[in-house]
Amino acid sequence: LKHAGSSPSMVALQAKAQQFQLICYNHDSKKEYRLVNELATNWLRDDSNRRAKYTETGKGIEWEQARALEQLGQDRTVAENERNAFLNQALGISRGLSRRTGPYKAPAAAMVARVSTLLGRDANDPTDFNSAYGRADELFTQAQQITEKISSALGAGKNDEAQQHANARKGVASELTRMLDLALKMQDSTTDETLVRRSELMLAVGYVYQERPYEAAAVSDYFLRNHGEGAPEMLRLAGEIALSALNDAYQGAEQGNRDFEKRQILKTADMLSTRWPETELAVGAHMSAGRLFWDDGQFQEAAESWLKVPDSSKNFGTAQLKAGAALLEAYSRGSQKDEFERPSAEELTRLRDEAEQHLQKGVDVEAARTPAESENPDLLRGKLALAQVRNLKGDYKTKGNVKGAIELLTEEPHSLIKAVQTDPGEERPSDPTSLRSRTFASIVYQQLLRSQIGVKDIEAAREARTKLEEIGSSGDSSALTQIFVQFGQQLQQELEELKASGATDRLADVRQGFEAFLSDLYDRDESQQTFNSLLWIAETYASLGESAEDDLLKANEYFDRSATAYERILNRSGSDAAFAGSPQNILAVKSRMLECRVRQKDYEAAEKVLLEVLKDSPNAPNIQESGARLYQQWAESGATDKFQYAINGRKEPVQVWGWGEMSNRMKTQTAAGFRQMYFDATYNWAHSYQQLASKQSGDERKQSLRSALRVLDTFGRTTREIPDETYDKLNDLFALIQSDLGEQVAALRRGGAPTQGAGTSQPDKPQTRSPEPPAPTVAENEPEQPSNVGNIIVILGLMAVGAAAVAGIFMWT
């Protein structure tokens, strides 16, 4: 059962093994009925078994589940409503099996009769609407009672118990929907129209309970479209069911394959907001549409949807906060684009100022309706995002009517600093949606540290940094490193945003503030420095350097200070083995020092660090990627001979893969992050060939260009599901190389599609002096998984945060 194979024969064998296991657990010597129910439920839910469910083996698994449920339904130690839920589920399964040919038809029919008797019902189906409706109404009441138990269990944090109740409710709902379907088929001109409408709504709810969102949405949509303006409460409920069900369908759909669900939600939302524009139903429609646009990265459209919520709605404050967060996200994303795609400075300023306006409005509304002693998560998240904007603008302290970032974070009532505190010894929640989680608390203190540095209050900044360190050190070994890296990236992003918006004075002021604080830390006596303080200094100087690359002298100074801080860590670790905490931390520091030396263009020093790191971790993909990039940049700076190492790697004194081997190894890996490494390595492999060709002439040049074409053509022919952005980048390079060869430009093939024209021509026989792309092979040594490289992956693989981290907190709920 634990075999990873997925061939049809293996799936069939595993299904048979599952059936036999259930038979054993159902035996009188075992009587593991709950386990049978759980295993069968999981097997039937698994998409990989969707075909096997309809085989005789699949029917056998259903039969074993029905047998277990019948026994559970007769357990007198269980509450009556739970027993009835088990029996209803058994009845639904057995009734379905009794209508299908095969060995389970007769025993299933007998079970229908037995279970019906236990439930006090006629084994035969009702023959008129009223009888069917009456039976359905009883089942609906049972389902509602179980729903209350689910809510109670969830409120008490008993998730496993809640899931058990949900499984039981599903069994009741199965019979409920069947009975309502019968009832609706038997309605006639004498049937009470109110009961018909109620039956339709109960049917939609039953499908929700069965986790069948598409059916629930279809029924509720039918109700909305066919029952005019009558019974407003029923229409409201139908609208809520439709939106809720479609949202469930959207969340359950595969990433990248949600277009149908999105269209249906937007279509339903538009209908609801058009027909009932001044109702909470329309508000729900706007809120759902906004979430969809957010998920698709359409942040300004998301804001437009949320801004349609009227100020008369109870959700007005929350909608304003979400709209502000969306505009802040649009500002952040826009400012990070390259200069050719980046919005104008005026447009970026507009987005930031409108974000501030709506965040302030939302904070005011939520604060006015929240008692001082109460905790309102939306209000606190809104204050955090608003503090982010105030930090961006340099409004660190209150001036006139504009409350500063420091006051937003610290002042009562509703102090963020107070909200994230935990009692001594209390473990922080792992759920990032919790205000006291390490994730949320670290963002709060990052913003406070940013504010204190902004006002050049060195002592207060030290205290905030120390608290930030305490929060990070309460987690695993990489948590604190992650926080430091995030803060550095937030700083880098802020500086990039200031550059993009043309705020040169603010840019200089921010740099000066950080320089003053870092210098204070940097110049402290060595005995006062810890691994964490030196790491924080190094990371922040590196971020300053990355944002100052328009001023090469300044950038070089920052990177040198960063590398020196890393060297101080290594020197201390050499004399004190416990200083860095773990070998993974040492490896992480060396990898970051390598990056700094490359940024400084001190390639010989960078190579020395690279070879040291690879001695300890020869198969770490991130380090090998850095090595290939080192040699590529070194070669592009004038050391043409280094292209050989960038493309084909080297064997001595340690193995460096180079882009070719990197691409081949990453192609077969499926762990998170490796696929992007594969795309990047392939691009750089071909690009290195093209750059080498620019230094060559004659046949050598031609051969290098053809080698580059082969790399890209092989990628296009053999790689499935290439993201659009990746394909466009590679296709542009493919076209450029063809132009360099003087050939007709053709598009790069994609996932097996043939390339017409130059791309299909046979390359000339390679010259011995021009590096040839190695044939794709299975690597002898598999690359280390991210968990084995510790903080290297944390440091090198983190997504950029900053405004995005703060704005995104509104999507946690």
CSV table of C-alpha atoms in Angstrom, one decimal, residues 610 613-614 617-630 655-659 661-662:
chain,number,residue,atom,x,y,z
A,610,LEU,CA,33.3,28.4,-3.6
A,613,VAL,CA,32.1,25.2,0.4
A,614,LEU,CA,32.0,22.5,-2.2
A,617,SER,CA,28.7,20.1,0.4
A,618,PRO,CA,29.5,19.0,-3.2
A,619,ASN,CA,25.9,18.3,-4.2
A,620,ALA,CA,24.2,21.3,-2.8
A,621,PRO,CA,22.2,22.7,-5.8
A,622,ASN,CA,22.3,26.3,-4.5
A,623,ILE,CA,26.0,26.3,-4.1
A,624,GLN,CA,26.6,24.7,-7.5
A,625,GLU,CA,24.3,27.4,-9.0
A,626,SER,CA,26.3,30.1,-7.4
A,627,GLY,CA,29.5,28.5,-8.8
A,628,ALA,CA,28.2,28.4,-12.4
A,629,ARG,CA,27.1,32.1,-12.0
A,630,LEU,CA,30.5,33.1,-10.6
A,655,GLN,CA,33.7,19.2,-8.9
A,656,VAL,CA,31.8,22.2,-10.1
A,657,TRP,CA,28.8,21.3,-12.2
A,658,GLY,CA,28.5,24.3,-14.5
A,659,TRP,CA,25.3,25.2,-16.2
A,661,GLU,CA,25.3,19.6,-15.6
A,662,MET,CA,23.1,21.8,-13.4
